[in-house]
Every structure is written in structure tokens, then in C-alpha cells.
């Protein structure tokens, strides 16, 4: 929907504001993790899940018609969720690699 996307110089972004936030959060965290070492632990896994909660709340409450979100809130919740998602994925890939790597 055009009203759920950002516009720049009369051109609509190809994705919604929340997805723009997700991509921004993913990229920012990947750049950050390239320069600063991160200890991927169980605590960080729990934090990553908690970081995805605001995105889920924003999306589901809007989907259920309980309220109408705006693009700024969608973007911010997307950034937070994007950071949580990339942390979660990096931990999941490490766990998968450790399990599968043990059998190769």
C-alpha cells in the first residue's frame, strides 16, 4: 500500500516502512559486528527474541484493527526487529553449523 511506504522525490520505496526498518537494522548490525566482536550466548539469544517483540506487537495490533500504525513507528519497530532477527539468525546458523559439522 502506498501509504505504508516512504516516498522520496515523488518516488515510492519498493518496500513498506517496516521492511525498510528491518533492512536498515540488519545492515547496521552486520556492519557493527564486523568491527566489534560479539559474544553470541544464550543471553543474547533471549535478548534477540525480546527485540523482535515490538515489531510483532506493532504488526499484529494493526492487523487485528486495534489501532493504526504510522510509518515512523513502523520504521522504528522494524529497525529493532531487524537487529533482533539478525542476532537470532547468526546464533541459529552457529548452532546448526555445530550440530551438522559434528557429523561431516
Short mmCIF file of N, CA, C and O in Angstrom, two decimals:
data_model
loop_
_atom_site.label_atom_id
_atom_site.label_comp_id
_atom_site.label_asym_id
_atom_site.label_seq_id
_atom_site.Cartn_x
_atom_site.Cartn_y
_atom_site.Cartn_z
N UNK A 1 0.84 -1.18 0.00
CA UNK A 1 0.00 0.00 0.00
C UNK A 1 0.89 1.24 0.00
O UNK A 1 1.82 1.33 0.81
N UNK A 2 0.60 2.17 -0.86
CA UNK A 2 1.44 3.36 -0.97
C UNK A 2 1.55 4.16 0.33
O UNK A 2 2.60 4.72 0.62
N UNK A 3 0.48 4.19 1.12
CA UNK A 3 0.53 4.98 2.36
C UNK A 3 1.40 4.33 3.44
O UNK A 3 1.73 4.96 4.43
N UNK A 4 1.78 3.09 3.24
CA UNK A 4 2.64 2.41 4.22
C UNK A 4 4.11 2.40 3.79
O UNK A 4 4.93 1.73 4.40
N UNK A 5 4.43 3.10 2.74
CA UNK A 5 5.81 3.18 2.26
C UNK A 5 6.30 4.61 2.34
O UNK A 5 5.53 5.55 2.30
N UNK A 6 7.61 4.74 2.42
CA UNK A 6 8.20 6.07 2.35
C UNK A 6 8.26 6.52 0.90
O UNK A 6 8.29 5.70 -0.02
N UNK A 7 8.25 7.82 0.73
CA UNK A 7 8.39 8.41 -0.60
C UNK A 7 9.56 9.39 -0.58
O UNK A 7 9.76 10.10 0.40
N UNK A 8 10.33 9.40 -1.66
CA UNK A 8 11.44 10.33 -1.79
C UNK A 8 11.40 10.93 -3.19
O UNK A 8 11.47 10.20 -4.18
N UNK A 9 11.24 12.24 -3.25
CA UNK A 9 11.16 12.97 -4.52
C UNK A 9 10.10 12.34 -5.45
O UNK A 9 10.37 12.01 -6.60
N UNK A 10 8.93 12.14 -4.91
CA UNK A 10 7.78 11.59 -5.62
C UNK A 10 8.00 10.16 -6.11
O UNK A 10 7.31 9.71 -7.02
N UNK A 11 8.93 9.43 -5.51
CA UNK A 11 9.14 8.02 -5.83
C UNK A 11 8.90 7.20 -4.57
O UNK A 11 9.45 7.48 -3.52
N UNK A 12 8.05 6.18 -4.73
CA UNK A 12 7.72 5.32 -3.60
C UNK A 12 8.83 4.28 -3.40
O UNK A 12 9.34 3.72 -4.36
N UNK A 13 9.20 4.03 -2.13
CA UNK A 13 10.15 2.97 -1.84
C UNK A 13 9.54 1.63 -2.27
O UNK A 13 8.33 1.44 -2.18
N UNK A 14 10.36 0.68 -2.69
CA UNK A 14 9.81 -0.60 -3.16
C UNK A 14 9.28 -1.49 -2.04
O UNK A 14 8.61 -2.48 -2.32
N UNK A 15 9.59 -1.17 -0.79
CA UNK A 15 9.11 -1.97 0.34
C UNK A 15 8.44 -1.04 1.36
O UNK A 15 8.64 0.17 1.34
N UNK A 16 7.68 -1.62 2.26
CA UNK A 16 6.98 -0.83 3.27
C UNK A 16 7.96 -0.24 4.28
O UNK A 16 9.13 -0.62 4.33
N UNK A 17 7.47 0.65 5.11
CA UNK A 17 8.32 1.32 6.10
C UNK A 17 8.90 0.33 7.10
O UNK A 17 10.05 0.45 7.52
N UNK A 18 8.11 -0.67 7.51
CA UNK A 18 8.60 -1.66 8.47
C UNK A 18 9.72 -2.50 7.85
O UNK A 18 10.74 -2.76 8.48
N UNK A 19 9.56 -2.91 6.61
CA UNK A 19 10.62 -3.68 5.93
C UNK A 19 11.85 -2.82 5.70
O UNK A 19 12.97 -3.32 5.81
N UNK A 20 11.66 -1.55 5.40
CA UNK A 20 12.80 -0.64 5.27
C UNK A 20 13.57 -0.60 6.59
O UNK A 20 14.80 -0.62 6.61
N UNK A 21 12.84 -0.56 7.70
CA UNK A 21 13.47 -0.59 9.01
C UNK A 21 14.20 -1.91 9.26
O UNK A 21 15.31 -1.92 9.80
N UNK A 22 13.58 -3.03 8.86
CA UNK A 22 14.22 -4.33 9.01
C UNK A 22 15.55 -4.35 8.27
O UNK A 22 16.58 -4.74 8.83
N UNK A 23 15.54 -3.95 7.02
CA UNK A 23 16.77 -3.97 6.22
C UNK A 23 17.82 -3.03 6.81
O UNK A 23 19.00 -3.36 6.83
N UNK A 24 17.39 -1.89 7.29
CA UNK A 24 18.31 -0.94 7.91
C UNK A 24 18.94 -1.54 9.16
O UNK A 24 20.16 -1.46 9.36
N UNK A 25 18.13 -2.15 10.02
CA UNK A 25 18.63 -2.79 11.23
C UNK A 25 19.59 -3.92 10.92
O UNK A 25 20.63 -4.07 11.58
N UNK A 26 19.25 -4.74 9.92
CA UNK A 26 20.13 -5.84 9.53
C UNK A 26 21.49 -5.32 9.08
O UNK A 26 22.54 -5.80 9.52
N UNK A 27 21.48 -4.34 8.20
CA UNK A 27 22.73 -3.81 7.64
C UNK A 27 23.56 -3.13 8.71
O UNK A 27 24.78 -3.33 8.80
N UNK A 28 22.92 -2.31 9.55
CA UNK A 28 23.65 -1.60 10.60
C UNK A 28 24.30 -2.60 11.56
O UNK A 28 25.47 -2.45 11.93
N UNK A 29 23.58 -3.64 11.96
CA UNK A 29 24.16 -4.61 12.88
C UNK A 29 25.28 -5.40 12.23
O UNK A 29 26.29 -5.70 12.87
N UNK A 30 25.12 -5.77 10.96
CA UNK A 30 26.19 -6.51 10.28
C UNK A 30 27.46 -5.67 10.19
O UNK A 30 28.56 -6.19 10.39
N UNK A 31 27.32 -4.39 9.91
CA UNK A 31 28.48 -3.50 9.87
C UNK A 31 29.09 -3.39 11.27
O UNK A 31 30.31 -3.48 11.43
N UNK A 32 28.26 -3.21 12.27
CA UNK A 32 28.74 -3.12 13.65
C UNK A 32 29.49 -4.39 14.05
O UNK A 32 30.57 -4.33 14.63
N UNK A 33 28.91 -5.55 13.75
CA UNK A 33 29.53 -6.81 14.17
C UNK A 33 30.81 -7.10 13.41
O UNK A 33 31.63 -7.91 13.86
N UNK A 34 31.01 -6.46 12.28
CA UNK A 34 32.25 -6.63 11.53
C UNK A 34 33.41 -5.95 12.26
O UNK A 34 34.54 -6.43 12.24
N UNK A 35 33.13 -4.82 12.91
CA UNK A 35 34.17 -4.04 13.57
C UNK A 35 34.34 -4.36 15.06
O UNK A 35 35.40 -4.12 15.63
N UNK A 36 33.30 -4.85 15.69
CA UNK A 36 33.34 -5.13 17.12
C UNK A 36 32.97 -6.59 17.37
O UNK A 36 31.92 -7.05 16.92
N UNK A 37 33.80 -7.32 18.12
CA UNK A 37 33.49 -8.74 18.39
C UNK A 37 32.26 -8.86 19.29
O UNK A 37 32.06 -8.07 20.21
N UNK A 38 31.46 -9.86 19.01
CA UNK A 38 30.23 -10.08 19.77
C UNK A 38 30.24 -11.51 20.30
O UNK A 38 30.51 -12.45 19.56
N UNK A 39 29.93 -11.65 21.58
CA UNK A 39 29.85 -12.96 22.20
C UNK A 39 28.41 -13.47 22.06
O UNK A 39 27.52 -13.03 22.77
N UNK A 40 28.20 -14.38 21.12
CA UNK A 40 26.86 -14.92 20.89
C UNK A 40 26.60 -15.99 21.95
O UNK A 40 27.18 -17.07 21.92
N UNK A 41 25.71 -15.68 22.87
CA UNK A 41 25.44 -16.57 24.00
C UNK A 41 23.93 -16.77 24.14
O UNK A 41 23.13 -16.20 23.38
N UNK A 42 23.55 -17.55 25.13
CA UNK A 42 22.14 -17.78 25.40
C UNK A 42 21.45 -16.47 25.80
O UNK A 42 20.31 -16.21 25.39
N UNK A 43 22.14 -15.64 26.58
CA UNK A 43 21.57 -14.35 26.97
C UNK A 43 21.29 -13.49 25.75
O UNK A 43 20.25 -12.82 25.68
N UNK A 44 22.20 -13.49 24.79
CA UNK A 44 22.00 -12.69 23.58
C UNK A 44 20.85 -13.27 22.75
O UNK A 44 20.11 -12.51 22.11
N UNK A 45 20.68 -14.57 22.77
CA UNK A 45 19.55 -15.19 22.08
C UNK A 45 18.23 -14.71 22.67
O UNK A 45 17.29 -14.36 21.94
N UNK A 46 18.15 -14.67 23.98
CA UNK A 46 16.93 -14.19 24.66
C UNK A 46 16.70 -12.72 24.34
O UNK A 46 15.57 -12.31 24.06
N UNK A 47 17.76 -11.93 24.35
CA UNK A 47 17.63 -10.51 24.00
C UNK A 47 17.15 -10.35 22.57
O UNK A 47 16.31 -9.49 22.29
N UNK A 48 17.64 -11.18 21.66
CA UNK A 48 17.21 -11.07 20.26
C UNK A 48 15.71 -11.35 20.11
O UNK A 48 15.02 -10.69 19.34
N UNK A 49 15.22 -12.31 20.87
CA UNK A 49 13.78 -12.61 20.83
C UNK A 49 12.98 -11.43 21.40
O UNK A 49 11.95 -11.04 20.85
N UNK A 50 13.47 -10.85 22.49
CA UNK A 50 12.80 -9.69 23.08
C UNK A 50 12.79 -8.52 22.11
O UNK A 50 11.81 -7.77 22.03
N UNK A 51 13.88 -8.34 21.34
CA UNK A 51 13.94 -7.24 20.38
C UNK A 51 12.92 -7.40 19.25
O UNK A 51 12.50 -6.41 18.65
N UNK A 52 12.51 -8.63 18.96
CA UNK A 52 11.53 -8.85 17.90
C UNK A 52 10.09 -8.64 18.36
O UNK A 52 9.18 -8.51 17.54
N UNK A 53 9.88 -8.59 19.67
CA UNK A 53 8.52 -8.44 20.22
C UNK A 53 7.84 -7.14 19.81
O UNK A 53 6.66 -7.16 19.40
N UNK A 54 8.51 -5.96 19.87
CA UNK A 54 7.81 -4.73 19.47
C UNK A 54 7.31 -4.75 18.02
O UNK A 54 6.23 -4.24 17.73
N UNK A 55 8.07 -5.38 17.14
CA UNK A 55 7.63 -5.49 15.75
C UNK A 55 6.38 -6.35 15.65
O UNK A 55 5.44 -6.02 14.93
N UNK A 56 6.38 -7.45 16.39
CA UNK A 56 5.22 -8.34 16.37
C UNK A 56 3.99 -7.63 16.94
O UNK A 56 2.88 -7.73 16.39
N UNK A 57 4.17 -6.92 18.03
CA UNK A 57 3.05 -6.19 18.64
C UNK A 57 2.52 -5.14 17.68
O UNK A 57 1.30 -5.02 17.47
N UNK A 58 3.41 -4.36 17.08
CA UNK A 58 3.00 -3.32 16.14
C UNK A 58 2.26 -3.93 14.95
O UNK A 58 1.20 -3.46 14.56
N UNK A 59 2.81 -5.00 14.40
CA UNK A 59 2.18 -5.63 13.23
C UNK A 59 0.84 -6.27 13.53
O UNK A 59 -0.13 -6.10 12.80
N UNK A 60 0.78 -7.03 14.62
CA UNK A 60 -0.46 -7.74 14.95
C UNK A 60 -1.58 -6.81 15.41
O UNK A 60 -2.74 -7.02 15.07
N UNK A 61 -1.25 -5.80 16.19
CA UNK A 61 -2.32 -4.89 16.63
C UNK A 61 -2.88 -4.11 15.45
O UNK A 61 -4.07 -3.82 15.42
N UNK A 62 -2.03 -3.81 14.48
CA UNK A 62 -2.53 -3.15 13.27
C UNK A 62 -3.34 -4.12 12.43
O UNK A 62 -4.41 -3.77 11.92
N UNK A 63 -2.86 -5.36 12.29
CA UNK A 63 -3.56 -6.37 11.51
C UNK A 63 -4.94 -6.67 12.09
O UNK A 63 -5.91 -6.83 11.35
N UNK A 64 -5.03 -6.71 13.41
CA UNK A 64 -6.31 -7.01 14.06
C UNK A 64 -7.25 -5.81 14.10
O UNK A 64 -8.39 -5.93 14.55
N UNK A 65 -6.78 -4.65 13.65
CA UNK A 65 -7.62 -3.46 13.61
C UNK A 65 -7.76 -2.76 14.94
O UNK A 65 -8.66 -1.94 15.11
N UNK A 66 -6.89 -3.07 15.89
CA UNK A 66 -6.98 -2.44 17.20
C UNK A 66 -6.49 -1.00 17.16
O UNK A 66 -6.88 -0.19 17.99
N UNK A 67 -5.60 -0.70 16.22
CA UNK A 67 -5.09 0.66 16.06
C UNK A 67 -4.45 0.77 14.69
O UNK A 67 -4.22 -0.24 14.02
N UNK A 68 -4.14 1.96 14.30
CA UNK A 68 -3.46 2.21 13.02
C UNK A 68 -2.06 2.74 13.31
O UNK A 68 -1.90 3.74 14.00
N UNK A 69 -1.07 2.05 12.80
CA UNK A 69 0.31 2.45 12.99
C UNK A 69 0.68 3.54 11.97
O UNK A 69 -0.02 3.73 10.99
N UNK A 70 1.78 4.25 12.24
CA UNK A 70 2.25 5.23 11.25
C UNK A 70 3.63 4.80 10.75
O UNK A 70 4.26 3.90 11.31
N UNK A 71 4.11 5.42 9.69
CA UNK A 71 5.36 4.99 9.07
C UNK A 71 6.56 5.14 10.00
O UNK A 71 7.47 4.32 9.95
N UNK A 72 6.59 6.16 10.82
CA UNK A 72 7.71 6.34 11.73
C UNK A 72 7.78 5.20 12.75
O UNK A 72 8.85 4.66 13.02
N UNK A 73 6.63 4.83 13.32
CA UNK A 73 6.58 3.72 14.26
C UNK A 73 6.92 2.41 13.57
O UNK A 73 7.64 1.57 14.11
N UNK A 74 6.42 2.22 12.35
CA UNK A 74 6.74 1.01 11.59
C UNK A 74 8.24 0.90 11.36
O UNK A 74 8.83 -0.16 11.50
N UNK A 75 8.86 2.02 10.99
CA UNK A 75 10.30 2.02 10.72
C UNK A 75 11.09 1.70 11.98
O UNK A 75 11.98 0.85 11.96
N UNK A 76 10.76 2.35 13.08
CA UNK A 76 11.50 2.13 14.34
C UNK A 76 11.33 0.69 14.82
O UNK A 76 12.30 0.03 15.21
N UNK A 77 10.10 0.18 14.79
CA UNK A 77 9.90 -1.20 15.22
C UNK A 77 10.60 -2.16 14.25
O UNK A 77 11.09 -3.21 14.67
N UNK A 78 10.68 -1.80 12.98
CA UNK A 78 11.40 -2.62 12.01
C UNK A 78 12.89 -2.65 12.27
O UNK A 78 13.53 -3.70 12.17
N UNK A 79 13.47 -1.51 12.62
CA UNK A 79 14.91 -1.47 12.93
C UNK A 79 15.21 -2.35 14.14
O UNK A 79 16.14 -3.16 14.13
N UNK A 80 14.41 -2.20 15.18
CA UNK A 80 14.60 -3.00 16.40
C UNK A 80 14.44 -4.49 16.08
O UNK A 80 15.25 -5.33 16.49
N UNK A 81 13.39 -4.82 15.33
CA UNK A 81 13.17 -6.21 14.94
C UNK A 81 14.25 -6.74 14.02
O UNK A 81 14.62 -7.92 14.11
N UNK A 82 14.78 -5.90 13.15
CA UNK A 82 15.85 -6.32 12.25
C UNK A 82 17.11 -6.68 13.00
O UNK A 82 17.78 -7.67 12.68
N UNK A 83 17.45 -5.89 13.99
CA UNK A 83 18.62 -6.20 14.82
C UNK A 83 18.39 -7.52 15.57
O UNK A 83 19.26 -8.39 15.60
N UNK A 84 17.20 -7.68 16.14
CA UNK A 84 16.88 -8.93 16.82
C UNK A 84 16.92 -10.13 15.89
O UNK A 84 17.42 -11.20 16.24
N UNK A 85 16.42 -9.94 14.67
CA UNK A 85 16.38 -11.04 13.71
C UNK A 85 17.78 -11.46 13.28
O UNK A 85 18.08 -12.66 13.21
N UNK A 86 18.66 -10.52 13.00
CA UNK A 86 19.99 -10.90 12.54
C UNK A 86 20.79 -11.56 13.66
O UNK A 86 21.54 -12.51 13.41
N UNK A 87 20.62 -11.11 14.89
CA UNK A 87 21.28 -11.77 16.01
C UNK A 87 20.76 -13.20 16.15
O UNK A 87 21.53 -14.15 16.28
N UNK A 88 19.44 -13.36 16.08
CA UNK A 88 18.82 -14.68 16.17
C UNK A 88 19.33 -15.60 15.07
O UNK A 88 19.68 -16.75 15.31
N UNK A 89 19.39 -15.08 13.83
CA UNK A 89 19.84 -15.89 12.70
C UNK A 89 21.31 -16.28 12.83
O UNK A 89 21.67 -17.42 12.52
N UNK A 90 22.15 -15.35 13.29
CA UNK A 90 23.56 -15.69 13.45
C UNK A 90 23.75 -16.78 14.50
O UNK A 90 24.56 -17.68 14.32
N UNK A 91 22.99 -16.71 15.58
CA UNK A 91 23.08 -17.75 16.61
C UNK A 91 22.54 -19.07 16.08
O UNK A 91 23.15 -20.14 16.29
N UNK A 92 21.42 -19.03 15.37
CA UNK A 92 20.83 -20.25 14.81
C UNK A 92 21.77 -20.90 13.80
O UNK A 92 21.91 -22.14 13.79
N UNK A 93 22.42 -20.11 12.98
CA UNK A 93 23.36 -20.66 12.00
C UNK A 93 24.56 -21.28 12.70
O UNK A 93 25.03 -22.36 12.31
N UNK A 94 25.05 -20.64 13.76
CA UNK A 94 26.18 -21.21 14.52
C UNK A 94 25.79 -22.54 15.16
O UNK A 94 26.56 -23.50 15.14
N UNK A 95 24.60 -22.61 15.73
CA UNK A 95 24.14 -23.86 16.35
C UNK A 95 23.99 -24.94 15.29
O UNK A 95 24.45 -26.08 15.46
N UNK A 96 23.37 -24.60 14.16
CA UNK A 96 23.19 -25.56 13.07
C UNK A 96 24.54 -26.05 12.55
O UNK A 96 24.74 -27.25 12.35
N UNK A 97 25.48 -25.13 12.38
CA UNK A 97 26.81 -25.50 11.89
C UNK A 97 27.51 -26.42 12.89
O UNK A 97 28.16 -27.40 12.48
N UNK A 98 27.37 -26.16 14.18
CA UNK A 98 28.00 -27.01 15.19
C UNK A 98 27.38 -28.41 15.21
O UNK A 98 28.08 -29.40 15.39
N UNK A 99 26.07 -28.50 15.01
CA UNK A 99 25.40 -29.81 15.01
C UNK A 99 25.74 -30.58 13.74
O UNK A 99 26.14 -31.73 13.79
N UNK A 100 25.56 -29.93 12.59
CA UNK A 100 25.80 -30.62 11.33
C UNK A 100 27.30 -30.86 11.11
O UNK A 100 27.70 -31.91 10.61
N UNK A 101 28.12 -29.90 11.51
CA UNK A 101 29.56 -30.04 11.35
C UNK A 101 30.13 -31.22 12.13
O UNK A 101 31.14 -31.80 11.74
N UNK A 102 29.47 -31.60 13.20
CA UNK A 102 29.94 -32.71 14.00
C UNK A 102 29.76 -34.04 13.26
O UNK A 102 30.45 -35.01 13.55
N UNK A 103 28.84 -34.08 12.29
CA UNK A 103 28.57 -35.32 11.57
C UNK A 103 29.23 -35.35 10.19
O UNK A 103 29.09 -36.32 9.48
N UNK A 104 29.95 -34.32 9.81
CA UNK A 104 30.60 -34.30 8.49
C UNK A 104 32.03 -34.77 8.56
O UNK A 104 32.76 -34.71 9.43
#
